[in-house]
Amino acid sequence: MSIYQRTGDQPDDLGWNESIEGVALGSEVSVILMHTSRPGAGPRLHRHPYSETFVVRRGRAMFTVGDERLEAHGGQVLVVPALTPHKFEVIGGEPFVSTNIHANPTFETEWLE
């Protein structure tokens, strides 16, 4: 078993923004933790050779996945298939909190814009 400890002395996930590669923990997946209130925050268009799963825990974001655009909100899980271009932008004034799971022990990203 491996445990990753967040740096600092925060007892919860408030404000936790971090990328954790699974290879360092002996895991087959990597994780990005996102917590922001800044409208427009999010990655530019990119793709991966593996699927990415977005667990949206709070807030809203406009996702572009391939040719589709959709608004995701807390309580939803989105799965983007391998090699599918995607991006998202935080919308609204409330905090956007998501856990983004990469089905790979390391991050492999091809930036498209």
PDB file of N, CA and C in Angstrom:
ATOM      1  N   MET A   1       0.846  -1.173   0.000  1.00  0.00           N
ATOM      2  CA  MET A   1       0.000   0.000   0.000  1.00  0.00           C
ATOM      3  C   MET A   1       0.893   1.238   0.000  1.00  0.00           C
ATOM      4  N   SER A   2       0.451   2.276  -0.722  1.00  0.00           N
ATOM      5  CA  SER A   2       1.151   3.559  -0.754  1.00  0.00           C
ATOM      6  C   SER A   2       0.191   4.655  -0.348  1.00  0.00           C
ATOM      7  N   ILE A   3       0.711   5.678   0.306  1.00  0.00           N
ATOM      8  CA  ILE A   3      -0.093   6.841   0.703  1.00  0.00           C
ATOM      9  C   ILE A   3       0.612   8.090   0.222  1.00  0.00           C
ATOM     10  N   TYR A   4      -0.146   8.971  -0.406  1.00  0.00           N
ATOM     11  CA  TYR A   4       0.386  10.265  -0.813  1.00  0.00           C
ATOM     12  C   TYR A   4      -0.123  11.296   0.178  1.00  0.00           C
ATOM     13  N   GLN A   5       0.756  12.083   0.743  1.00  0.00           N
ATOM     14  CA  GLN A   5       0.372  13.104   1.707  1.00  0.00           C
ATOM     15  C   GLN A   5       0.491  14.485   1.074  1.00  0.00           C
ATOM     16  N   ARG A   6      -0.599  15.229   1.093  1.00  0.00           N
ATOM     17  CA  ARG A   6      -0.594  16.603   0.613  1.00  0.00           C
ATOM     18  C   ARG A   6       0.425  17.412   1.407  1.00  0.00           C
ATOM     19  N   THR A   7       1.167  18.266   0.712  1.00  0.00           N
ATOM     20  CA  THR A   7       2.123  19.125   1.401  1.00  0.00           C
ATOM     21  C   THR A   7       1.394  20.189   2.207  1.00  0.00           C
ATOM     22  N   GLY A   8       2.009  20.675   3.236  1.00  0.00           N
ATOM     23  CA  GLY A   8       1.387  21.674   4.095  1.00  0.00           C
ATOM     24  C   GLY A   8       0.588  21.012   5.192  1.00  0.00           C
ATOM     25  N   ASP A   9      -0.215  21.819   5.877  1.00  0.00           N
ATOM     26  CA  ASP A   9      -0.956  21.296   7.025  1.00  0.00           C
ATOM     27  C   ASP A   9      -2.472  21.363   6.844  1.00  0.00           C
ATOM     28  N   GLN A  10      -2.933  21.395   5.591  1.00  0.00           N
ATOM     29  CA  GLN A  10      -4.364  21.426   5.325  1.00  0.00           C
ATOM     30  C   GLN A  10      -5.005  20.087   5.697  1.00  0.00           C
ATOM     31  N   PRO A  11      -6.070  20.107   6.494  1.00  0.00           N
ATOM     32  CA  PRO A  11      -6.713  18.854   6.890  1.00  0.00           C
ATOM     33  C   PRO A  11      -7.764  18.346   5.903  1.00  0.00           C
ATOM     34  N   ASP A  12      -8.053  19.114   4.846  1.00  0.00           N
ATOM     35  CA  ASP A  12      -9.076  18.700   3.888  1.00  0.00           C
ATOM     36  C   ASP A  12      -8.615  19.044   2.474  1.00  0.00           C
ATOM     37  N   ASP A  13      -9.539  18.996   1.502  1.00  0.00           N
ATOM     38  CA  ASP A  13      -9.137  19.243   0.113  1.00  0.00           C
ATOM     39  C   ASP A  13      -9.385  20.681  -0.333  1.00  0.00           C
ATOM     40  N   LEU A  14      -9.700  21.578   0.574  1.00  0.00           N
ATOM     41  CA  LEU A  14      -9.951  22.971   0.234  1.00  0.00           C
ATOM     42  C   LEU A  14      -8.716  23.590  -0.424  1.00  0.00           C
ATOM     43  N   GLY A  15      -8.889  24.081  -1.626  1.00  0.00           N
ATOM     44  CA  GLY A  15      -7.791  24.711  -2.342  1.00  0.00           C
ATOM     45  C   GLY A  15      -6.736  23.764  -2.864  1.00  0.00           C
ATOM     46  N   TRP A  16      -7.020  22.466  -2.875  1.00  0.00           N
ATOM     47  CA  TRP A  16      -6.017  21.487  -3.298  1.00  0.00           C
ATOM     48  C   TRP A  16      -5.953  21.425  -4.812  1.00  0.00           C
ATOM     49  N   ASN A  17      -4.860  21.916  -5.388  1.00  0.00           N
ATOM     50  CA  ASN A  17      -4.581  21.864  -6.818  1.00  0.00           C
ATOM     51  C   ASN A  17      -3.254  21.155  -6.989  1.00  0.00           C
ATOM     52  N   GLU A  18      -3.311  19.952  -7.512  1.00  0.00           N
ATOM     53  CA  GLU A  18      -2.075  19.180  -7.615  1.00  0.00           C
ATOM     54  C   GLU A  18      -2.221  18.081  -8.657  1.00  0.00           C
ATOM     55  N   SER A  19      -1.109  17.751  -9.298  1.00  0.00           N
ATOM     56  CA  SER A  19      -1.040  16.630 -10.230  1.00  0.00           C
ATOM     57  C   SER A  19      -0.180  15.550  -9.598  1.00  0.00           C
ATOM     58  N   ILE A  20      -0.716  14.337  -9.538  1.00  0.00           N
ATOM     59  CA  ILE A  20      -0.023  13.233  -8.883  1.00  0.00           C
ATOM     60  C   ILE A  20       0.102  12.079  -9.870  1.00  0.00           C
ATOM     61  N   GLU A  21       1.327  11.758 -10.263  1.00  0.00           N
ATOM     62  CA  GLU A  21       1.537  10.639 -11.172  1.00  0.00           C
ATOM     63  C   GLU A  21       1.523   9.332 -10.390  1.00  0.00           C
ATOM     64  N   GLY A  22       0.745   8.396 -10.868  1.00  0.00           N
ATOM     65  CA  GLY A  22       0.594   7.118 -10.202  1.00  0.00           C
ATOM     66  C   GLY A  22       1.872   6.307 -10.114  1.00  0.00           C
ATOM     67  N   VAL A  23       2.769   6.481 -11.080  1.00  0.00           N
ATOM     68  CA  VAL A  23       3.999   5.692 -11.098  1.00  0.00           C
ATOM     69  C   VAL A  23       4.783   5.855  -9.792  1.00  0.00           C
ATOM     70  N   ALA A  24       4.714   7.032  -9.179  1.00  0.00           N
ATOM     71  CA  ALA A  24       5.440   7.275  -7.930  1.00  0.00           C
ATOM     72  C   ALA A  24       4.839   6.511  -6.756  1.00  0.00           C
ATOM     73  N   LEU A  25       3.593   6.068  -6.918  1.00  0.00           N
ATOM     74  CA  LEU A  25       2.902   5.352  -5.850  1.00  0.00           C
ATOM     75  C   LEU A  25       2.667   3.886  -6.179  1.00  0.00           C
ATOM     76  N   GLY A  26       3.138   3.439  -7.342  1.00  0.00           N
ATOM     77  CA  GLY A  26       2.879   2.072  -7.764  1.00  0.00           C
ATOM     78  C   GLY A  26       1.461   1.886  -8.269  1.00  0.00           C
ATOM     79  N   SER A  27       0.846   2.971  -8.770  1.00  0.00           N
ATOM     80  CA  SER A  27      -0.535   2.926  -9.247  1.00  0.00           C
ATOM     81  C   SER A  27      -0.585   2.945 -10.768  1.00  0.00           C
ATOM     82  N   GLU A  28      -1.643   2.396 -11.313  1.00  0.00           N
ATOM     83  CA  GLU A  28      -1.856   2.380 -12.761  1.00  0.00           C
ATOM     84  C   GLU A  28      -2.573   3.634 -13.254  1.00  0.00           C
ATOM     85  N   VAL A  29      -2.972   4.542 -12.341  1.00  0.00           N
ATOM     86  CA  VAL A  29      -3.662   5.774 -12.721  1.00  0.00           C
ATOM     87  C   VAL A  29      -2.935   6.974 -12.128  1.00  0.00           C
ATOM     88  N   SER A  30      -3.134   8.127 -12.766  1.00  0.00           N
ATOM     89  CA  SER A  30      -2.614   9.403 -12.278  1.00  0.00           C
ATOM     90  C   SER A  30      -3.815  10.316 -12.022  1.00  0.00           C
ATOM     91  N   VAL A  31      -3.629  11.302 -11.149  1.00  0.00           N
ATOM     92  CA  VAL A  31      -4.756  12.123 -10.704  1.00  0.00           C
ATOM     93  C   VAL A  31      -4.389  13.603 -10.742  1.00  0.00           C
ATOM     94  N   ILE A  32      -5.341  14.422 -11.190  1.00  0.00           N
ATOM     95  CA  ILE A  32      -5.226  15.872 -11.063  1.00  0.00           C
ATOM     96  C   ILE A  32      -6.356  16.320 -10.152  1.00  0.00           C
ATOM     97  N   LEU A  33      -6.015  17.034  -9.103  1.00  0.00           N
ATOM     98  CA  LEU A  33      -6.993  17.595  -8.185  1.00  0.00           C
ATOM     99  C   LEU A  33      -7.113  19.078  -8.496  1.00  0.00           C
ATOM    100  N   MET A  34      -8.347  19.551  -8.698  1.00  0.00           N
ATOM    101  CA  MET A  34      -8.564  20.950  -9.075  1.00  0.00           C
ATOM    102  C   MET A  34      -9.583  21.577  -8.156  1.00  0.00           C
ATOM    103  N   HIS A  35      -9.267  22.774  -7.662  1.00  0.00           N
ATOM    104  CA  HIS A  35     -10.167  23.556  -6.809  1.00  0.00           C
ATOM    105  C   HIS A  35      -9.915  25.019  -7.137  1.00  0.00           C
ATOM    106  N   THR A  36     -10.876  25.668  -7.829  1.00  0.00           N
ATOM    107  CA  THR A  36     -10.699  27.067  -8.212  1.00  0.00           C
ATOM    108  C   THR A  36     -12.044  27.773  -8.301  1.00  0.00           C
ATOM    109  N   SER A  37     -12.019  29.071  -8.076  1.00  0.00           N
ATOM    110  CA  SER A  37     -13.211  29.910  -8.245  1.00  0.00           C
ATOM    111  C   SER A  37     -13.033  30.863  -9.417  1.00  0.00           C
ATOM    112  N   ARG A  38     -11.910  30.772 -10.112  1.00  0.00           N
ATOM    113  CA  ARG A  38     -11.611  31.714 -11.193  1.00  0.00           C
ATOM    114  C   ARG A  38     -12.335  31.330 -12.477  1.00  0.00           C
ATOM    115  N   PRO A  39     -13.315  32.145 -12.913  1.00  0.00           N
ATOM    116  CA  PRO A  39     -13.993  31.875 -14.186  1.00  0.00           C
ATOM    117  C   PRO A  39     -12.979  31.808 -15.329  1.00  0.00           C
ATOM    118  N   GLY A  40     -13.164  30.846 -16.209  1.00  0.00           N
ATOM    119  CA  GLY A  40     -12.275  30.674 -17.354  1.00  0.00           C
ATOM    120  C   GLY A  40     -11.099  29.752 -17.092  1.00  0.00           C
ATOM    121  N   ALA A  41     -10.873  29.381 -15.829  1.00  0.00           N
ATOM    122  CA  ALA A  41      -9.758  28.480 -15.513  1.00  0.00           C
ATOM    123  C   ALA A  41     -10.005  27.120 -16.154  1.00  0.00           C
ATOM    124  N   GLY A  42      -8.941  26.481 -16.568  1.00  0.00           N
ATOM    125  CA  GLY A  42      -9.023  25.151 -17.164  1.00  0.00           C
ATOM    126  C   GLY A  42      -7.956  24.994 -18.229  1.00  0.00           C
ATOM    127  N   PRO A  43      -7.713  23.777 -18.651  1.00  0.00           N
ATOM    128  CA  PRO A  43      -6.662  23.517 -19.643  1.00  0.00           C
ATOM    129  C   PRO A  43      -7.117  23.853 -21.056  1.00  0.00           C
ATOM    130  N   ARG A  44      -6.150  24.212 -21.904  1.00  0.00           N
ATOM    131  CA  ARG A  44      -6.464  24.427 -23.316  1.00  0.00           C
ATOM    132  C   ARG A  44      -6.646  23.066 -23.996  1.00  0.00           C
ATOM    133  N   LEU A  45      -7.068  23.067 -25.258  1.00  0.00           N
ATOM    134  CA  LEU A  45      -7.392  21.841 -25.988  1.00  0.00           C
ATOM    135  C   LEU A  45      -6.187  20.895 -26.030  1.00  0.00           C
ATOM    136  N   HIS A  46      -6.455  19.632 -25.705  1.00  0.00           N
ATOM    137  CA  HIS A  46      -5.404  18.616 -25.671  1.00  0.00           C
ATOM    138  C   HIS A  46      -6.038  17.238 -25.803  1.00  0.00           C
ATOM    139  N   ARG A  47      -5.188  16.204 -25.854  1.00  0.00           N
ATOM    140  CA  ARG A  47      -5.678  14.826 -25.869  1.00  0.00           C
ATOM    141  C   ARG A  47      -4.620  13.918 -25.242  1.00  0.00           C
ATOM    142  N   HIS A  48      -5.068  12.709 -24.907  1.00  0.00           N
ATOM    143  CA  HIS A  48      -4.202  11.703 -24.292  1.00  0.00           C
ATOM    144  C   HIS A  48      -4.386  10.368 -25.017  1.00  0.00           C
ATOM    145  N   PRO A  49      -3.394   9.476 -24.977  1.00  0.00           N
ATOM    146  CA  PRO A  49      -3.545   8.161 -25.596  1.00  0.00           C
ATOM    147  C   PRO A  49      -4.283   7.174 -24.682  1.00  0.00           C
ATOM    148  N   TYR A  50      -4.983   7.677 -23.696  1.00  0.00           N
ATOM    149  CA  TYR A  50      -5.756   6.881 -22.729  1.00  0.00           C
ATOM    150  C   TYR A  50      -6.982   7.705 -22.330  1.00  0.00           C
ATOM    151  N   SER A  51      -7.939   7.087 -21.701  1.00  0.00           N
ATOM    152  CA  SER A  51      -9.140   7.818 -21.292  1.00  0.00           C
ATOM    153  C   SER A  51      -8.859   8.693 -20.069  1.00  0.00           C
ATOM    154  N   GLU A  52      -9.690   9.729 -19.920  1.00  0.00           N
ATOM    155  CA  GLU A  52      -9.635  10.588 -18.743  1.00  0.00           C
ATOM    156  C   GLU A  52     -11.040  10.688 -18.169  1.00  0.00           C
ATOM    157  N   THR A  53     -11.143  10.495 -16.872  1.00  0.00           N
ATOM    158  CA  THR A  53     -12.421  10.548 -16.176  1.00  0.00           C
ATOM    159  C   THR A  53     -12.441  11.775 -15.274  1.00  0.00           C
ATOM    160  N   PHE A  54     -13.476  12.590 -15.411  1.00  0.00           N
ATOM    161  CA  PHE A  54     -13.641  13.798 -14.611  1.00  0.00           C
ATOM    162  C   PHE A  54     -14.749  13.568 -13.594  1.00  0.00           C
ATOM    163  N   VAL A  55     -14.413  13.614 -12.324  1.00  0.00           N
ATOM    164  CA  VAL A  55     -15.402  13.534 -11.251  1.00  0.00           C
ATOM    165  C   VAL A  55     -15.623  14.971 -10.798  1.00  0.00           C
ATOM    166  N   VAL A  56     -16.739  15.561 -11.241  1.00  0.00           N
ATOM    167  CA  VAL A  56     -17.043  16.951 -10.897  1.00  0.00           C
ATOM    168  C   VAL A  56     -17.782  16.930  -9.559  1.00  0.00           C
ATOM    169  N   ARG A  57     -17.149  17.483  -8.547  1.00  0.00           N
ATOM    170  CA  ARG A  57     -17.701  17.399  -7.196  1.00  0.00           C
ATOM    171  C   ARG A  57     -18.504  18.632  -6.823  1.00  0.00           C
ATOM    172  N   ARG A  58     -18.094  19.807  -7.339  1.00  0.00           N
ATOM    173  CA  ARG A  58     -18.814  21.049  -7.068  1.00  0.00           C
ATOM    174  C   ARG A  58     -18.591  22.009  -8.217  1.00  0.00           C
ATOM    175  N   GLY A  59     -19.513  22.944  -8.375  1.00  0.00           N
ATOM    176  CA  GLY A  59     -19.353  23.991  -9.376  1.00  0.00           C
ATOM    177  C   GLY A  59     -19.754  23.550 -10.767  1.00  0.00           C
ATOM    178  N   ARG A  60     -19.394  24.408 -11.750  1.00  0.00           N
ATOM    179  CA  ARG A  60     -19.770  24.160 -13.144  1.00  0.00           C
ATOM    180  C   ARG A  60     -18.606  24.485 -14.062  1.00  0.00           C
ATOM    181  N   ALA A  61     -18.554  23.784 -15.182  1.00  0.00           N
ATOM    182  CA  ALA A  61     -17.550  24.043 -16.218  1.00  0.00           C
ATOM    183  C   ALA A  61     -18.146  23.696 -17.577  1.00  0.00           C
ATOM    184  N   MET A  62     -17.725  24.451 -18.590  1.00  0.00           N
ATOM    185  CA  MET A  62     -18.121  24.160 -19.964  1.00  0.00           C
ATOM    186  C   MET A  62     -17.028  23.294 -20.582  1.00  0.00           C
ATOM    187  N   PHE A  63     -17.407  22.059 -20.936  1.00  0.00           N
ATOM    188  CA  PHE A  63     -16.469  21.102 -21.531  1.00  0.00           C
ATOM    189  C   PHE A  63     -16.640  21.090 -23.041  1.00  0.00           C
ATOM    190  N   THR A  64     -15.534  20.999 -23.736  1.00  0.00           N
ATOM    191  CA  THR A  64     -15.522  20.708 -25.163  1.00  0.00           C
ATOM    192  C   THR A  64     -14.862  19.339 -25.294  1.00  0.00           C
ATOM    193  N   VAL A  65     -15.608  18.387 -25.854  1.00  0.00           N
ATOM    194  CA  VAL A  65     -15.128  17.019 -26.022  1.00  0.00           C
ATOM    195  C   VAL A  65     -15.385  16.642 -27.474  1.00  0.00           C
ATOM    196  N   GLY A  66     -14.314  16.563 -28.261  1.00  0.00           N
ATOM    197  CA  GLY A  66     -14.496  16.357 -29.692  1.00  0.00           C
ATOM    198  C   GLY A  66     -15.258  17.537 -30.267  1.00  0.00           C
ATOM    199  N   ASP A  67     -16.382  17.277 -30.942  1.00  0.00           N
ATOM    200  CA  ASP A  67     -17.212  18.334 -31.522  1.00  0.00           C
ATOM    201  C   ASP A  67     -18.349  18.759 -30.604  1.00  0.00           C
ATOM    202  N   GLU A  68     -18.450  18.154 -29.428  1.00  0.00           N
ATOM    203  CA  GLU A  68     -19.544  18.454 -28.493  1.00  0.00           C
ATOM    204  C   GLU A  68     -19.138  19.482 -27.454  1.00  0.00           C
ATOM    205  N   ARG A  69     -20.106  20.310 -27.046  1.00  0.00           N
ATOM    206  CA  ARG A  69     -19.928  21.206 -25.901  1.00  0.00           C
ATOM    207  C   ARG A  69     -21.029  20.878 -24.907  1.00  0.00           C
ATOM    208  N   LEU A  70     -20.662  20.764 -23.642  1.00  0.00           N
ATOM    209  CA  LEU A  70     -21.670  20.486 -22.624  1.00  0.00           C
ATOM    210  C   LEU A  70     -21.265  21.111 -21.305  1.00  0.00           C
ATOM    211  N   GLU A  71     -22.276  21.513 -20.563  1.00  0.00           N
ATOM    212  CA  GLU A  71     -22.037  22.083 -19.246  1.00  0.00           C
ATOM    213  C   GLU A  71     -22.107  20.970 -18.211  1.00  0.00           C
ATOM    214  N   ALA A  72     -21.036  20.809 -17.470  1.00  0.00           N
ATOM    215  CA  ALA A  72     -20.983  19.793 -16.412  1.00  0.00           C
ATOM    216  C   ALA A  72     -21.094  20.502 -15.068  1.00  0.00           C
ATOM    217  N   HIS A  73     -21.691  19.807 -14.093  1.00  0.00           N
ATOM    218  CA  HIS A  73     -21.855  20.397 -12.766  1.00  0.00           C
ATOM    219  C   HIS A  73     -21.601  19.341 -11.698  1.00  0.00           C
ATOM    220  N   GLY A  74     -21.481  19.817 -10.464  1.00  0.00           N
ATOM    221  CA  GLY A  74     -21.231  18.921  -9.348  1.00  0.00           C
ATOM    222  C   GLY A  74     -22.203  17.754  -9.331  1.00  0.00           C
ATOM    223  N   GLY A  75     -21.685  16.578  -9.055  1.00  0.00           N
ATOM    224  CA  GLY A  75     -22.505  15.375  -9.029  1.00  0.00           C
ATOM    225  C   GLY A  75     -22.462  14.584 -10.317  1.00  0.00           C
ATOM    226  N   GLN A  76     -21.676  15.036 -11.291  1.00  0.00           N
ATOM    227  CA  GLN A  76     -21.578  14.316 -12.556  1.00  0.00           C
ATOM    228  C   GLN A  76     -20.174  13.734 -12.743  1.00  0.00           C
ATOM    229  N   VAL A  77     -20.116  12.663 -13.526  1.00  0.00           N
ATOM    230  CA  VAL A  77     -18.852  12.047 -13.914  1.00  0.00           C
ATOM    231  C   VAL A  77     -18.833  12.000 -15.434  1.00  0.00           C
ATOM    232  N   LEU A  78     -17.775  12.536 -16.042  1.00  0.00           N
ATOM    233  CA  LEU A  78     -17.619  12.526 -17.492  1.00  0.00           C
ATOM    234  C   LEU A  78     -16.413  11.667 -17.839  1.00  0.00           C
ATOM    235  N   VAL A  79     -16.536  10.872 -18.894  1.00  0.00           N
ATOM    236  CA  VAL A  79     -15.422  10.060 -19.362  1.00  0.00           C
ATOM    237  C   VAL A  79     -15.107  10.480 -20.793  1.00  0.00           C
ATOM    238  N   VAL A  80     -13.866  10.890 -21.010  1.00  0.00           N
ATOM    239  CA  VAL A  80     -13.403  11.276 -22.344  1.00  0.00           C
ATOM    240  C   VAL A  80     -12.575  10.113 -22.881  1.00  0.00           C
ATOM    241  N   PRO A  81     -12.980   9.543 -24.025  1.00  0.00           N
ATOM    242  CA  PRO A  81     -12.235   8.406 -24.594  1.00  0.00           C
ATOM    243  C   PRO A  81     -10.815   8.792 -25.010  1.00  0.00           C
ATOM    244  N   ALA A  82      -9.962   7.801 -25.106  1.00  0.00           N
ATOM    245  CA  ALA A  82      -8.586   7.997 -25.563  1.00  0.00           C
ATOM    246  C   ALA A  82      -8.560   8.713 -26.902  1.00  0.00           C
ATOM    247  N   LEU A  83      -7.584   9.585 -27.076  1.00  0.00           N
ATOM    248  CA  LEU A  83      -7.298  10.325 -28.310  1.00  0.00           C
ATOM    249  C   LEU A  83      -8.369  11.344 -28.699  1.00  0.00           C
ATOM    250  N   THR A  84      -9.324  11.626 -27.821  1.00  0.00           N
ATOM    251  CA  THR A  84     -10.371  12.602 -28.100  1.00  0.00           C
ATOM    252  C   THR A  84      -9.935  13.979 -27.602  1.00  0.00           C
ATOM    253  N   PRO A  85      -9.873  14.975 -28.492  1.00  0.00           N
ATOM    254  CA  PRO A  85      -9.515  16.326 -28.054  1.00  0.00           C
ATOM    255  C   PRO A  85     -10.540  16.844 -27.042  1.00  0.00           C
ATOM    256  N   HIS A  86     -10.050  17.509 -25.993  1.00  0.00           N
ATOM    257  CA  HIS A  86     -10.948  18.038 -24.971  1.00  0.00           C
ATOM    258  C   HIS A  86     -10.306  19.197 -24.210  1.00  0.00           C
ATOM    259  N   LYS A  87     -11.174  20.004 -23.622  1.00  0.00           N
ATOM    260  CA  LYS A  87     -10.776  21.106 -22.754  1.00  0.00           C
ATOM    261  C   LYS A  87     -11.990  21.484 -21.924  1.00  0.00           C
ATOM    262  N   PHE A  88     -11.782  22.325 -20.921  1.00  0.00           N
ATOM    263  CA  PHE A  88     -12.917  22.868 -20.177  1.00  0.00           C
ATOM    264  C   PHE A  88     -12.559  24.217 -19.603  1.00  0.00           C
ATOM    265  N   GLU A  89     -13.617  25.004 -19.314  1.00  0.00           N
ATOM    266  CA  GLU A  89     -13.469  26.319 -18.706  1.00  0.00           C
ATOM    267  C   GLU A  89     -14.466  26.430 -17.569  1.00  0.00           C
ATOM    268  N   VAL A  90     -13.994  26.858 -16.412  1.00  0.00           N
ATOM    269  CA  VAL A  90     -14.853  27.051 -15.251  1.00  0.00           C
ATOM    270  C   VAL A  90     -15.825  28.183 -15.551  1.00  0.00           C
ATOM    271  N   ILE A  91     -17.108  27.993 -15.203  1.00  0.00           N
ATOM    272  CA  ILE A  91     -18.121  29.039 -15.356  1.00  0.00           C
ATOM    273  C   ILE A  91     -18.823  29.249 -14.020  1.00  0.00           C
ATOM    274  N   GLY A  92     -19.353  30.437 -13.835  1.00  0.00           N
ATOM    275  CA  GLY A  92     -20.047  30.747 -12.589  1.00  0.00           C
ATOM    276  C   GLY A  92     -19.074  31.228 -11.528  1.00  0.00           C
ATOM    277  N   GLY A  93     -19.614  31.730 -10.437  1.00  0.00           N
ATOM    278  CA  GLY A  93     -18.786  32.294  -9.386  1.00  0.00           C
ATOM    279  C   GLY A  93     -18.462  31.363  -8.242  1.00  0.00           C
ATOM    280  N   GLU A  94     -19.093  30.201  -8.222  1.00  0.00           N
ATOM    281  CA  GLU A  94     -18.839  29.273  -7.114  1.00  0.00           C
ATOM    282  C   GLU A  94     -17.593  28.439  -7.387  1.00  0.00           C
ATOM    283  N   PRO A  95     -16.979  27.879  -6.348  1.00  0.00           N
ATOM    284  CA  PRO A  95     -15.789  27.054  -6.568  1.00  0.00           C
ATOM    285  C   PRO A  95     -16.092  25.844  -7.451  1.00  0.00           C
ATOM    286  N   PHE A  96     -15.148  25.536  -8.339  1.00  0.00           N
ATOM    287  CA  PHE A  96     -15.208  24.339  -9.159  1.00  0.00           C
ATOM    288  C   PHE A  96     -14.219  23.357  -8.547  1.00  0.00           C
ATOM    289  N   VAL A  97     -14.713  22.181  -8.198  1.00  0.00           N
ATOM    290  CA  VAL A  97     -13.875  21.157  -7.569  1.00  0.00           C
ATOM    291  C   VAL A  97     -14.027  19.876  -8.365  1.00  0.00           C
ATOM    292  N   SER A  98     -12.901  19.363  -8.866  1.00  0.00           N
ATOM    293  CA  SER A  98     -12.957  18.119  -9.626  1.00  0.00           C
ATOM    294  C   SER A  98     -11.732  17.261  -9.337  1.00  0.00           C
ATOM    295  N   THR A  99     -11.923  15.962  -9.539  1.00  0.00           N
ATOM    296  CA  THR A  99     -10.840  14.993  -9.491  1.00  0.00           C
ATOM    297  C   THR A  99     -10.775  14.388 -10.882  1.00  0.00           C
ATOM    298  N   ASN A 100      -9.638  14.572 -11.549  1.00  0.00           N
ATOM    299  CA  ASN A 100      -9.480  14.134 -12.934  1.00  0.00           C
ATOM    300  C   ASN A 100      -8.536  12.936 -12.955  1.00  0.00           C
ATOM    301  N   ILE A 101      -9.071  11.799 -13.374  1.00  0.00           N
ATOM    302  CA  ILE A 101      -8.341  10.538 -13.303  1.00  0.00           C
ATOM    303  C   ILE A 101      -7.844  10.145 -14.690  1.00  0.00           C
ATOM    304  N   HIS A 102      -6.529  10.039 -14.829  1.00  0.00           N
ATOM    305  CA  HIS A 102      -5.891   9.632 -16.077  1.00  0.00           C
ATOM    306  C   HIS A 102      -5.607   8.138 -15.996  1.00  0.00           C
ATOM    307  N   ALA A 103      -6.102   7.389 -16.967  1.00  0.00           N
ATOM    308  CA  ALA A 103      -5.939   5.928 -16.971  1.00  0.00           C
ATOM    309  C   ALA A 103      -4.538   5.547 -17.446  1.00  0.00           C
ATOM    310  N   ASN A 104      -3.536   6.072 -16.738  1.00  0.00           N
ATOM    311  CA  ASN A 104      -2.143   5.826 -17.094  1.00  0.00           C
ATOM    312  C   ASN A 104      -1.279   6.179 -15.879  1.00  0.00           C
ATOM    313  N   PRO A 105      -0.182   5.461 -15.645  1.00  0.00           N
ATOM    314  CA  PRO A 105       0.647   5.766 -14.482  1.00  0.00           C
ATOM    315  C   PRO A 105       1.458   7.060 -14.615  1.00  0.00           C
ATOM    316  N   THR A 106       1.551   7.620 -15.836  1.00  0.00           N
ATOM    317  CA  THR A 106       2.208   8.907 -16.052  1.00  0.00           C
ATOM    318  C   THR A 106       1.309   9.767 -16.930  1.00  0.00           C
ATOM    319  N   PHE A 107       1.525  11.085 -16.889  1.00  0.00           N
ATOM    320  CA  PHE A 107       0.760  11.991 -17.748  1.00  0.00           C
ATOM    321  C   PHE A 107       1.394  12.019 -19.131  1.00  0.00           C
ATOM    322  N   GLU A 108       0.571  11.787 -20.152  1.00  0.00           N
ATOM    323  CA  GLU A 108       1.000  11.895 -21.547  1.00  0.00           C
ATOM    324  C   GLU A 108      -0.008  12.782 -22.242  1.00  0.00           C
ATOM    325  N   THR A 109       0.395  14.009 -22.555  1.00  0.00           N
ATOM    326  CA  THR A 109      -0.522  14.996 -23.094  1.00  0.00           C
ATOM    327  C   THR A 109       0.020  15.582 -24.388  1.00  0.00           C
ATOM    328  N   GLU A 110      -0.836  15.620 -25.397  1.00  0.00           N
ATOM    329  CA  GLU A 110      -0.516  16.303 -26.643  1.00  0.00           C
ATOM    330  C   GLU A 110      -1.362  17.570 -26.681  1.00  0.00           C
ATOM    331  N   TRP A 111      -0.694  18.729 -26.599  1.00  0.00           N
ATOM    332  CA  TRP A 111      -1.400  20.015 -26.607  1.00  0.00           C
ATOM    333  C   TRP A 111      -1.749  20.382 -28.039  1.00  0.00           C
ATOM    334  N   LEU A 112      -3.021  20.736 -28.273  1.00  0.00           N
ATOM    335  CA  LEU A 112      -3.520  21.005 -29.617  1.00  0.00           C
ATOM    336  C   LEU A 112      -3.752  22.489 -29.862  1.00  0.00           C
ATOM    337  N   GLU A 113      -3.685  23.295 -28.831  1.00  0.00           N
ATOM    338  CA  GLU A 113      -3.770  24.753 -28.960  1.00  0.00           C
ATOM    339  C   GLU A 113      -2.999  25.422 -27.861  1.00  0.00           C
TER     340      GLU A 113
END
